[in-house]
Coordinates of C-alpha atoms and ligand atoms in Angstrom, one line a residue:
X1 CA 43.8 119.2 200.6
X2 CA 42.6 118.3 197.2
X3 CA 40.5 120.8 195.4
X4 CA 36.7 120.2 195.5
X5 CA 35.0 120.0 192.1
X6 CA 31.3 120.9 192.5
X7 CA 30.6 121.7 188.9
X8 CA 32.3 120.8 185.7
X9 CA 31.8 121.7 182.0
X10 CA 31.9 119.3 179.1
X11 CA 32.4 120.7 175.6
X12 CA 31.2 118.5 172.7
X13 CA 28.6 115.8 173.3
X14 CA 29.5 113.3 170.7
X15 CA 30.7 109.7 171.2
X16 CA 32.9 110.6 174.1
X17 CA 31.4 113.9 175.5
X18 CA 28.0 112.4 176.2
X19 CA 29.5 109.5 178.1
X20 CA 31.8 111.9 180.1
X21 CA 28.8 114.0 181.2
X22 CA 27.2 110.7 182.5
X23 CA 30.3 109.8 184.4
X24 CA 30.4 113.1 186.3
X25 CA 26.7 113.4 186.9
X26 CA 26.6 109.9 188.3
X27 CA 29.2 110.9 190.9
X28 CA 27.1 113.7 192.1
X29 CA 28.9 116.5 190.3
X30 CA 26.9 119.2 188.5
X31 CA 27.6 119.4 184.8
X32 CA 27.2 122.1 182.2
X33 CA 27.0 120.3 178.9
X34 CA 27.9 122.5 175.9
X35 CA 27.5 122.0 172.1
X36 CA 27.7 124.2 169.0
X37 CA 24.0 124.2 168.1
X38 CA 20.5 123.4 169.5
X39 CA 20.4 120.4 167.1
X40 CA 23.7 119.0 168.4
X41 CA 22.5 119.6 172.0
X42 CA 19.4 117.6 171.3
X43 CA 21.6 114.7 169.9
X44 CA 23.8 114.8 173.0
X45 CA 20.7 114.9 175.3
X46 CA 19.3 111.9 173.4
X47 CA 22.5 109.9 173.8
X48 CA 22.6 110.6 177.6
X49 CA 19.0 109.7 178.2
X50 CA 19.3 106.6 175.9
X51 CA 22.3 105.4 177.9
X52 CA 20.8 106.1 181.4
X53 CA 17.5 104.5 180.3
X54 CA 19.4 101.4 179.2
X55 CA 21.2 101.3 182.6
X56 CA 17.7 101.5 184.3
X57 CA 16.4 98.7 182.1
X58 CA 19.3 96.5 183.0
X59 CA 18.8 97.1 186.7
X60 CA 22.1 98.9 187.0
X61 CA 20.6 102.3 188.0
X62 CA 17.5 103.0 190.0
X63 CA 14.9 105.2 188.2
X64 CA 15.2 107.8 191.0
X65 CA 18.9 107.9 190.6
X66 CA 18.6 108.4 186.9
X67 CA 16.3 111.3 187.5
X68 CA 18.7 112.8 190.0
X69 CA 21.6 112.3 187.5
X70 CA 19.7 114.0 184.7
X71 CA 18.7 116.8 187.0
X72 CA 22.4 117.6 187.6
X73 CA 23.0 118.3 183.9
X74 CA 22.3 121.7 182.3
X75 CA 22.5 121.9 178.5
X76 CA 23.7 125.0 176.8
X77 CA 24.7 126.1 173.4
X78 CA 28.0 128.1 173.3
X79 CA 30.9 128.3 175.8
X80 CA 29.6 131.4 177.7
X81 CA 27.6 129.1 180.1
X82 CA 30.9 127.8 181.5
X83 CA 31.9 130.9 183.5
X84 CA 31.1 129.3 186.9
X85 CA 32.6 125.8 186.6
X86 CA 35.7 124.5 188.4
X87 CA 36.9 122.3 185.5
X88 CA 36.1 122.0 181.8
X89 CA 36.7 118.8 179.7
X90 CA 36.8 119.4 176.0
X91 CA 35.7 116.5 173.7
X92 CA 35.3 118.1 170.3
X93 CA 36.6 116.5 167.1
X94 CA 40.3 115.7 166.9
X95 CA 41.6 118.9 165.1
X96 CA 44.4 120.9 166.6
X97 CA 43.2 124.3 165.3
X98 CA 39.6 123.7 166.5
X99 CA 40.8 122.7 170.0
X100 CA 43.2 125.7 170.2
X101 CA 40.4 128.0 169.3
X102 CA 38.2 126.5 171.9
X103 CA 40.9 126.7 174.6
X104 CA 41.6 130.4 173.8
X105 CA 37.8 131.0 174.2
X106 CA 37.6 128.9 177.4
X107 CA 40.5 130.9 178.9
X108 CA 38.5 134.1 178.3
X109 CA 35.2 132.7 179.7
X110 CA 36.2 130.5 182.6
X111 CA 37.2 131.5 186.2
X112 CA 40.9 132.2 186.5
X113 CA 41.4 129.2 188.8
X114 CA 39.4 126.8 186.6
X115 CA 41.3 123.8 185.2
X116 CA 41.0 123.3 181.5
X117 CA 41.3 119.7 180.3
X118 CA 41.3 118.0 176.9
X119 CA 40.1 114.5 176.1
X120 CA 42.3 114.4 173.0
X121 CA 43.6 110.9 172.0
X122 CA 46.6 111.9 170.0
X123 CA 47.2 115.7 169.8
X124 CA 49.8 117.5 171.8
X125 CA 48.3 118.7 175.1
X126 CA 51.2 121.2 175.2
X127 CA 50.3 122.7 171.9
X128 CA 46.7 123.0 173.1
X129 CA 47.8 124.6 176.4
X130 CA 49.8 127.4 174.9
X131 CA 46.6 128.7 173.3
X132 CA 45.6 129.9 176.8
X133 CA 47.2 132.3 179.3
X134 CA 47.3 129.5 181.9
X135 CA 49.2 126.5 180.4
X136 CA 50.1 125.4 183.9
X137 CA 46.3 124.7 184.5
X138 CA 45.9 122.7 181.3
X139 CA 46.0 118.9 181.4
X140 CA 44.9 115.9 179.4
X141 CA 42.1 113.7 180.9
X142 CA 41.8 110.9 178.4
X143 CA 38.7 108.7 179.0
X144 CA 38.0 105.5 177.1
X145 CA 35.1 104.5 175.1
X146 CA 32.4 103.9 176.4
X147 CA 33.3 106.4 179.2
X148 CA 30.8 105.1 181.7
X149 CA 32.1 101.5 181.4
X150 CA 35.8 101.7 180.9
X151 CA 37.7 102.1 184.2
X152 CA 40.9 103.7 182.9
X153 CA 41.7 107.4 182.6
X154 CA 45.1 108.5 181.2
X155 CA 46.1 111.8 183.0
X156 CA 48.5 113.6 180.7
X157 CA 50.8 116.2 182.2
X158 CA 52.8 118.6 180.1
X159 CA 56.1 120.1 181.1
X160 CA 54.3 123.1 182.4
X161 CA 51.3 121.5 184.1
X162 CA 51.4 122.4 187.8
X163 CA 51.9 119.4 190.2
X164 CA 48.8 120.6 192.2
X165 CA 46.7 120.4 189.2
X166 CA 47.9 116.9 188.5
X167 CA 47.2 115.8 192.1
X168 CA 43.7 117.4 192.0
X169 CA 42.8 115.7 188.8
X170 CA 44.1 112.3 190.1
X171 CA 42.0 112.7 193.2
X172 CA 39.0 113.6 191.0
X173 CA 39.5 110.4 188.9
X174 CA 39.5 108.3 192.1
X175 CA 36.2 110.0 193.1
X176 CA 34.7 109.0 189.8
X177 CA 35.7 105.4 190.5
X178 CA 38.3 105.4 187.7
X179 CA 41.9 104.1 187.8
X180 CA 44.3 106.6 186.5
X181 CA 47.8 106.3 185.0
X182 CA 49.7 109.6 184.8
X183 CA 52.0 110.0 181.9
X184 CA 53.8 112.6 179.9
X185 CA 52.6 114.2 176.7
X186 CA 53.4 111.8 173.8
X187 CA 51.4 110.9 170.8
X188 CA 48.8 108.2 171.6
X189 CA 49.8 108.1 175.3
X190 CA 49.9 104.5 176.4
X191 CA 46.8 102.7 175.1
X192 CA 46.3 104.3 171.7
X193 CA 50.0 104.2 170.9
X194 CA 49.7 100.4 171.3
X195 CA 46.2 100.1 169.8
X196 CA 46.2 102.1 166.6
X197 CA 49.0 100.3 164.7
X198 CA 47.0 97.1 165.3
X199 CA 43.8 98.6 164.1
X200 CA 45.3 100.1 161.0
X201 CA 47.0 96.7 160.2
X202 CA 43.6 95.0 160.6
X203 CA 42.0 97.4 158.2
X204 CA 44.9 96.8 155.7
X205 CA 44.1 93.0 155.9
X206 CA 40.5 93.7 155.2
X207 CA 41.3 96.1 152.4
X208 CA 43.5 93.6 150.6
X209 CA 40.9 90.8 150.9
X210 CA 43.3 88.8 153.1
X211 CA 40.3 87.7 155.2
X212 CA 36.7 88.8 155.7
X213 CA 35.6 91.4 158.3
X214 CA 33.8 88.7 160.3
X215 CA 36.8 86.4 160.2
X216 CA 39.3 89.1 161.2
X217 CA 37.1 90.1 164.2
X218 CA 36.3 86.5 165.2
X219 CA 40.0 85.7 165.1
X220 CA 41.0 88.4 167.6
X221 CA 38.0 87.7 169.9
X222 CA 38.3 84.0 170.0
X223 CA 42.1 83.7 169.6
X224 CA 43.0 86.4 172.1
X225 CA 39.9 86.8 174.2
X226 CA 39.5 90.5 173.2
X227 CA 36.1 92.0 174.0
X228 CA 35.6 93.0 170.3
X229 CA 37.4 92.6 167.0
X230 CA 39.4 95.4 165.5
X231 CA 36.9 96.4 162.7
X232 CA 34.0 96.4 165.2
X233 CA 36.2 98.6 167.4
X234 CA 36.9 101.0 164.5
X235 CA 33.1 101.4 164.2
X236 CA 32.7 102.1 167.9
X237 CA 35.6 104.6 168.0
X238 CA 34.3 106.4 164.9
X239 CA 36.1 105.9 161.5
X240 CA 36.6 109.7 161.3
X241 CA 38.1 110.0 164.8
X242 CA 40.3 106.9 164.1
X243 CA 41.5 108.6 160.9
X244 CA 42.5 111.8 162.8
X245 CA 44.2 109.8 165.5
X246 CA 46.2 107.8 163.0
X247 CA 47.1 110.8 161.0
X248 CA 48.3 112.7 164.1
X249 CA 50.2 109.7 165.4
X250 CA 51.9 109.3 162.1
X251 CA 53.0 112.9 162.1
X252 CA 53.9 113.2 165.8
X253 CA 55.1 109.7 166.4
X254 CA 58.1 109.5 164.1
X255 CA 56.4 108.8 160.8
X256 CA 56.0 105.1 161.5
X257 CA 54.3 103.8 158.3
X258 CA 52.2 101.5 160.4
X259 CA 50.3 104.7 161.5
X260 CA 49.8 106.1 158.0
X261 CA 46.0 105.7 157.7
X262 CA 45.2 102.9 155.2
X263 CA 43.5 104.5 152.2
X264 CA 40.2 102.8 152.8
X265 CA 39.8 104.7 156.1
X266 CA 39.9 108.0 154.3
X267 CA 37.5 106.8 151.6
X268 CA 35.0 105.7 154.3
X269 CA 35.2 109.1 156.0
X270 CA 34.6 110.8 152.7
X271 CA 31.6 108.5 152.0
X272 CA 30.1 109.2 155.5
X273 CA 30.6 105.6 156.7
X274 CA 31.8 106.7 160.1
X275 CA 30.7 103.6 162.1
X276 CA 28.0 103.2 164.7
X277 CA 27.3 106.9 164.9
X278 CA 26.1 107.1 161.2
X279 CA 24.7 103.6 161.2
X280 CA 27.3 102.3 158.8
X281 CA 31.0 101.7 158.9
X282 CA 32.7 98.4 158.5
X283 CA 29.4 96.9 159.5
X284 CA 25.8 98.1 159.0
X285 CA 23.8 98.9 162.2
X286 CA 20.1 99.0 162.9
X287 CA 20.0 102.8 162.9
X288 CA 22.5 105.6 163.6
X289 CA 23.9 105.2 167.2
X290 CA 22.7 101.7 167.6
X291 CA 25.1 98.9 168.6
X292 CA 23.0 96.2 166.8
X293 CA 24.6 94.9 163.6
X294 CA 22.2 94.0 160.8
X295 CA 23.1 91.8 157.8
X296 CA 24.2 93.6 154.6
X297 CA 25.4 92.6 151.2
X298 CA 28.8 91.5 152.6
X299 CA 27.4 89.3 155.4
X300 CA 28.4 85.7 154.7
X301 CA 25.8 83.1 154.2
X302 CA 25.0 81.4 157.5
X303 CA 23.7 78.4 155.6
X304 CA 25.9 75.5 156.6
X305 CA 24.9 73.5 153.5
X306 CA 26.1 76.3 151.2
X307 CA 29.4 76.6 153.1
X308 CA 30.0 72.9 152.9
X309 CA 29.4 72.8 149.2
X310 CA 31.9 70.5 147.6
X311 CA 33.3 69.3 151.0
X312 CA 34.5 65.8 151.1
X313 CA 33.3 63.3 153.6
X314 CA 35.7 62.7 156.4
X315 CA 35.4 59.8 158.9
X316 CA 39.0 58.8 159.6
X317 CA 41.7 61.2 160.6
X318 CA 45.4 60.8 161.0
X319 CA 47.3 63.0 163.4
X320 CA 51.1 63.0 163.1
X321 CA 53.2 64.2 166.1
X322 CA 53.6 63.7 169.8
X323 CA 53.8 67.2 171.3
X324 CA 51.3 69.5 173.1
X325 CA 49.4 70.4 169.9
X326 CA 49.2 66.8 168.5
X327 CA 47.9 65.5 171.9
X328 CA 45.2 68.2 172.1
X329 CA 44.2 67.7 168.4
X330 CA 43.9 63.9 168.9
X331 CA 41.5 64.5 171.8
X332 CA 39.5 67.0 169.9
X333 CA 38.9 64.7 166.9
X334 CA 38.2 61.6 169.0
X335 CA 35.7 63.5 171.2
X336 CA 33.9 64.7 168.1
X337 CA 33.3 61.1 166.9
X338 CA 36.1 60.7 164.3
X339 CA 38.2 57.6 164.1
X340 CA 41.7 58.7 164.8
X341 CA 45.1 57.2 163.8
X342 CA 47.9 58.7 165.9
X343 CA 51.3 58.4 164.4
X344 CA 54.4 59.1 166.5
X345 CA 58.1 58.2 166.0
X346 CA 58.0 55.2 168.4
X347 CA 56.0 53.1 170.8
X348 CA 57.4 55.0 173.8
X349 CA 56.2 58.3 172.4
X350 CA 52.8 56.8 171.5
X351 CA 52.4 55.5 175.1
X352 CA 53.1 58.9 176.5
X353 CA 50.7 60.7 174.2
X354 CA 48.1 58.1 175.0
X355 CA 48.7 58.8 178.7
X356 CA 48.4 62.5 178.1
X357 CA 45.1 62.2 176.2
X358 CA 43.7 59.9 179.0
X359 CA 44.7 62.4 181.7
X360 CA 43.1 65.2 179.9
X361 CA 39.9 63.3 179.3
X362 CA 39.8 62.2 182.9
X363 CA 40.1 65.8 183.9
X364 CA 37.0 66.4 181.8
X365 CA 35.2 63.6 183.7
X366 CA 36.2 65.1 187.1
X367 CA 34.9 68.5 186.0
X368 CA 31.6 67.0 184.8
X369 CA 32.3 68.0 181.2
X370 CA 32.7 64.5 179.7
X371 CA 30.8 61.3 180.8
X372 CA 32.7 58.2 181.6
X373 CA 31.0 56.5 178.6
X374 CA 32.0 59.3 176.2
X375 CA 35.6 59.2 177.5
X376 CA 35.8 55.4 176.9
X377 CA 34.2 55.8 173.5
X378 CA 36.7 58.6 172.5
X379 CA 39.6 56.5 173.7
X380 CA 38.2 53.5 171.8
X381 CA 38.3 55.5 168.6
X382 CA 42.0 56.1 168.7
X383 CA 44.6 53.7 167.1
X384 CA 48.2 54.2 168.2
X385 CA 50.9 53.6 165.7
X386 CA 54.5 54.4 164.9
X387 CA 54.4 53.9 161.1
X388 CA 53.1 56.4 158.6
X389 CA 51.9 53.5 156.4
X390 CA 48.9 53.3 158.8
X391 CA 47.7 56.5 157.2
X392 CA 47.0 54.7 153.9
X393 CA 43.2 54.8 154.3
X394 CA 42.5 58.0 156.3
X395 CA 40.5 60.9 154.8
X396 CA 42.4 63.7 156.5
X397 CA 45.9 64.1 157.9
X398 CA 46.7 66.7 160.5
X399 CA 50.5 67.2 160.9
X400 CA 51.7 68.7 164.2
X401 CA 55.4 67.9 164.3
X402 CA 58.3 70.2 165.2
X403 CA 58.3 73.7 163.6
X404 CA 61.0 73.0 161.1
X405 CA 60.5 73.4 157.4
X406 CA 62.8 70.6 156.3
X407 CA 61.1 68.1 158.7
X408 CA 57.6 69.1 157.6
X409 CA 58.6 69.0 153.9
X410 CA 60.0 65.5 154.2
X411 CA 56.9 64.3 156.1
X412 CA 54.6 65.7 153.4
X413 CA 56.6 64.0 150.7
X414 CA 56.1 60.7 152.5
X415 CA 52.4 61.4 153.0
X416 CA 52.1 62.0 149.3
X417 CA 53.4 58.5 148.7
X418 CA 51.3 56.8 151.3
X419 CA 47.9 58.5 151.4
X420 CA 45.0 57.6 149.0
X421 CA 44.0 60.3 146.4
X422 CA 41.5 62.9 147.5
X423 CA 42.8 63.1 151.1
X424 CA 43.1 66.5 152.7
X425 CA 46.6 67.1 154.0
X426 CA 46.8 69.8 156.7
X427 CA 49.6 71.4 158.6
X428 CA 49.3 73.1 162.0
X429 CA 52.3 75.3 161.5
X430 CA 52.0 78.7 163.1
X431 CA 54.8 80.5 161.2
X432 CA 56.0 78.6 158.2
X433 CA 54.6 79.2 154.7
X434 CA 52.0 76.5 153.9
X435 CA 52.8 76.7 150.2
X436 CA 56.3 75.4 150.9
X437 CA 54.9 72.3 152.6
X438 CA 52.2 71.9 149.8
X439 CA 54.9 72.0 147.1
X440 CA 56.7 69.0 148.7
X441 CA 53.8 66.9 147.4
X442 CA 52.4 66.3 144.0
X443 CA 48.9 67.4 145.2
X444 CA 49.2 71.0 146.4
X445 CA 45.5 71.6 145.8
X446 CA 44.7 69.2 148.7
X447 CA 47.1 70.9 151.2
X448 CA 45.9 73.4 153.7
X449 CA 46.8 75.0 157.0
X450 CA 44.7 74.2 160.1
X451 CA 46.1 76.4 162.8
X452 CA 44.8 75.3 166.1
X453 CA 45.4 77.3 169.3
X454 CA 46.8 76.0 172.5
X455 CA 45.2 74.2 174.4
X456 CA 43.4 72.8 171.4
X457 CA 40.5 71.1 173.4
X458 CA 39.6 74.5 174.9
X459 CA 40.4 77.3 172.4
X460 CA 37.4 77.8 170.1
X461 CA 39.3 79.1 167.1
X462 CA 41.0 77.5 164.1
X463 CA 42.7 79.5 161.3
X464 CA 42.1 77.8 158.0
X465 CA 45.0 78.9 155.7
X466 CA 44.5 78.6 152.0
X467 CA 47.5 78.9 149.7
X468 CA 47.4 80.1 146.1
X469 CA 47.2 76.4 145.1
X470 CA 44.5 75.2 147.6
X471 CA 41.3 74.1 145.9
X472 CA 37.9 75.4 147.0
X473 CA 36.8 71.8 147.9
X474 CA 39.7 71.5 150.3
X475 CA 38.7 74.8 152.0
X476 CA 35.1 73.6 152.2
X477 CA 36.2 70.3 153.7
X478 CA 38.4 72.1 156.3
X479 CA 35.5 74.4 157.2
X480 CA 33.1 71.5 157.5
X481 CA 35.5 69.6 159.7
X482 CA 36.0 72.6 162.0
X483 CA 32.2 73.0 162.3
X484 CA 31.9 69.3 163.2
X485 CA 34.6 69.8 165.9
X486 CA 32.6 72.7 167.4
X487 CA 35.3 75.2 166.4
X488 CA 35.0 78.6 164.7
X489 CA 37.0 78.5 161.5
X490 CA 38.4 81.8 160.0
X491 CA 39.8 81.6 156.5
X492 CA 42.8 83.6 155.6
X493 CA 45.6 83.7 153.0
X494 CA 49.1 82.1 153.5
X495 CA 51.1 84.9 155.1
X496 CA 53.4 85.0 158.0
X497 CA 51.4 85.0 161.3
X498 CA 48.1 84.4 159.6
X499 CA 45.5 86.7 161.3
X500 CA 46.0 86.4 165.0
X501 CA 49.8 86.3 165.4
X502 CA 50.3 89.0 162.7
X503 CA 48.1 91.4 164.6
X504 CA 49.0 90.3 168.1
X505 CA 52.8 90.1 168.2
X506 CA 53.7 93.6 166.7
X507 CA 51.5 95.1 169.5
X508 CA 53.4 93.1 172.1
X509 CA 56.7 94.2 170.5
X510 CA 55.5 97.8 170.6
X511 CA 54.7 97.5 174.3
X512 CA 58.3 96.3 174.9
X513 CA 59.6 99.3 173.0
X514 CA 57.5 101.6 175.1
X515 CA 58.9 100.0 178.3
X516 CA 62.4 100.2 176.9
X517 CA 61.9 104.0 176.2
X518 CA 61.0 104.4 179.9
X519 CA 57.7 106.1 178.9
X520 CA 55.8 104.0 181.5
X521 CA 56.1 101.0 183.7
X522 CA 55.1 97.4 182.9
X523 CA 52.3 97.6 185.6
X524 CA 50.8 100.8 184.1
X525 CA 51.0 99.5 180.6
X526 CA 49.4 96.2 181.5
X527 CA 46.7 98.2 183.4
X528 CA 46.1 100.6 180.6
X529 CA 45.3 97.7 178.1
X530 CA 43.2 95.8 180.6
X531 CA 41.2 98.7 182.0
X532 CA 41.2 101.0 178.9
X533 CA 40.6 98.4 176.2
X534 CA 39.1 95.4 178.1
X535 CA 42.0 93.1 177.3
X536 CA 42.0 89.9 179.4
X537 CA 45.8 90.3 180.1
X538 CA 48.3 93.1 179.7
X539 CA 51.1 92.7 177.1
X540 CA 53.8 91.9 179.7
X541 CA 51.6 89.3 181.5
X542 CA 50.8 87.7 178.1
X543 CA 54.5 87.7 177.0
X544 CA 55.5 86.0 180.2
X545 CA 52.9 83.3 179.5
X546 CA 53.6 82.9 175.8
X547 CA 57.3 82.8 176.3
X548 CA 59.7 85.6 175.2
X549 CA 61.6 83.3 172.9
X550 CA 58.4 82.3 171.1
X551 CA 57.4 86.0 170.8
X552 CA 60.8 86.9 169.5
X553 CA 60.8 84.1 166.9
X554 CA 57.4 85.1 165.6
X555 CA 58.3 88.8 165.5
X556 CA 61.4 87.9 163.5
X557 CA 59.4 86.0 161.0
X558 CA 57.0 88.8 160.5
X559 CA 59.8 91.3 160.1
X560 CA 61.6 89.1 157.6
X561 CA 58.5 88.6 155.5
X562 CA 57.1 92.1 155.5
X563 CA 60.4 94.1 155.8
X564 CA 58.4 96.7 157.8
X565 CA 60.9 98.6 159.9
X566 CA 58.3 99.0 162.7
X567 CA 58.2 95.2 163.1
X568 CA 61.9 94.9 164.0
X569 CA 62.1 93.0 167.3
X570 CA 62.6 95.3 170.3
X571 CA 66.3 95.1 171.5
X572 CA 65.0 94.6 175.1
X573 CA 63.1 91.5 174.0
X574 CA 66.3 90.1 172.3
X575 CA 68.4 90.8 175.4
X576 CA 65.9 89.2 177.8
X577 CA 65.9 86.1 175.6
X578 CA 69.7 86.0 175.4
X579 CA 69.8 86.3 179.2
X580 CA 67.5 83.3 179.5
X581 CA 64.6 85.3 180.9
X582 CA 61.9 83.5 178.9
X583 CA 58.8 84.1 181.1
X584 CA 56.9 81.8 183.4
X585 CA 58.6 78.7 182.1
X586 CA 62.0 79.8 183.4
X587 CA 60.7 81.6 186.4
X588 CA 61.5 85.0 185.1
X589 CA 60.6 87.2 182.1
X590 CA 59.3 90.7 182.4
X591 CA 58.4 89.8 186.0
X592 CA 60.0 87.5 188.5
X593 CA 57.7 84.5 189.0
X594 CA 59.8 82.6 191.5
X595 CA 58.3 84.3 194.6
X596 CA 54.7 84.4 193.5
Ligands
NAD1 N1 35.9 108.0 169.9 C1 36.7 107.5 170.8 O1 36.7 106.2 171.0 C2 37.6 108.4 171.7 C3 38.1 107.8 172.8 C4 38.9 108.7 173.7 C5 39.1 110.0 173.3 N2 38.5 110.5 172.1 C6 38.8 111.9 171.8 O2 37.6 112.6 172.2 C7 37.4 113.7 171.4 C8 36.0 113.7 170.8 O3 35.9 112.6 170.0 P1 34.5 111.9 169.6 O4 34.8 110.5 169.1 O5 33.6 112.0 170.8 O6 34.0 112.8 168.4 P2 32.5 113.0 167.9 O7 32.7 113.4 166.5 O8 31.7 111.8 168.2 O9 31.9 114.2 168.7 C9 32.4 115.6 168.7 C10 31.3 116.5 169.1 O10 31.9 117.8 169.3 C11 30.9 118.8 168.8 N3 31.6 120.0 168.5 C12 32.2 120.3 167.4 N4 32.7 121.6 167.5 C13 32.3 122.1 168.7 C14 32.4 123.4 169.3 N5 33.0 124.4 168.7 N6 31.9 123.5 170.5 C15 31.2 122.5 171.1 N7 31.0 121.3 170.5 C16 31.6 121.1 169.3 C17 30.3 118.1 167.6 O11 29.0 118.6 167.4 C18 30.2 116.6 168.1 O12 29.0 116.3 168.8 C19 38.5 113.7 170.3 O13 39.6 114.5 170.8 C20 38.9 112.2 170.3 O14 40.2 112.0 169.9 C21 37.8 109.7 171.3

């Protein structure tokens, strides 16, 4: 029989604590909510009423249920009020000495049978537990932010946590409507161990002016379907909390430099820019605690005319290549009203690309997304050719041939001979340096990267890659073209992986290393990222879709360019590729897809 929890205590009513109180009270459990001072209690109470009032306003909670929920919560200053509860969850700031002091005090105050839990994200639950006389009743219950919304709970057992306590807490999570993954005590557990290197890397990109905060966030939202970008997430987590988590992960997790907090994070903490909770972090908010972003001095001008300043007029576009990307890009331009010249290496290839574009447009017609007239008009705008000379009078060339530097360089040298002056020459490379391609021409100022995502007609993002030689007019032209295509352009510098792949693939590689170390299973890791962080797919699901060979190639490029030891490809990834387990395309990757 699982233990009945009728009343629980929550210590610390900040970002996490207030949400945890709500989760328990919603499930009919009495809560004693504790803070250090009356003022802090008032803040916690205001967060709870604000959150429940919003739920009522959205129709997610009946007013009577809100009143009953609030009636179950008793607020108290000081730990003494916790002497009757069956379980305590501590959610005070991420400092080991503070948590140890609180646990020693809880041990003194609480009933001998009470379970003592910590919501720590990165500290050692074992070290916290030994501050009490009952380490076998100490456990980690790691909720995700915002606690009332996110489904995942990581249950962290130490080597001394009693199996009964683990089972009782697992049953409690189910009663709260949460999905739990139970794991051992390791820095960052599953989700944060995979998340924080990514967040820190995104801050480093921002700090080095690699791209703007809006572009970094838009890239990850639109390129990967994440619920929010990394810098907005830092603000939600709390910049101070993120700093402590990174610092602990760095010290406990093998001094991986990717967890050494980027200097800007510490500066922001010192300056009081802690994120949403103080009204200002990477972004500025309406007021402290508000999720509403307001413009500040760093907000880019939304004025399309200003953005397009210096942009050249584009009416005719050449697309070189006959693969998946070229096909999608031809369709995108033709649908948007551009005249398109498609150049392939032969009539046969042109015929098959033409067929593929027709098929895709017809699908659009069947789905009611494109009218028959628009389809015919789009097809009418495309000229099919097998000679580069037909690009003599286009205004923009988009190259989407095989991902080989020598091939692309030779092509750009030819384009340089053929195209009229002032043409923008774009490459869709996802991993090669754009500057190498640019220097194959006599006009590097006109060369730029336009990194479309697959499938191009559907994915809303384009990374616009400027090299150190690209002119501002070329960037403005690329931006204006993306806007005319209905795509969101993010501008970044010419480094391996641009924004999306540089942030995404090391995270996927880390997940493989975690699996390789037998810390958890592929299913639990996938679940943790989906239910804890709102990712549309877990890392192993995504790797099987992307292709393990593709992932390995990108990871190798990143490692070679940045020489970061943490970016070294996971041996397991290399072995699976060698074995021909490349993902869905070969029927087997991390999972077997042949029987599904
Ligand atoms: N922020 C997140 O996204 C997140 C997610 C999961 C877990 N966590 C973990 O949850 C814990 C709390 O983090 P947070 O972001 O909510 O921090 P926070 O700074 O928002 O809130 C901490 C609260 O603890 C209170 N407090 C401090 N000392 C206290 C004491 N002696 N007794 C009672 N209350 C005290 C503070 O007044 C404050 O209200 C940390 O261990 C953190 O790692 C955070």
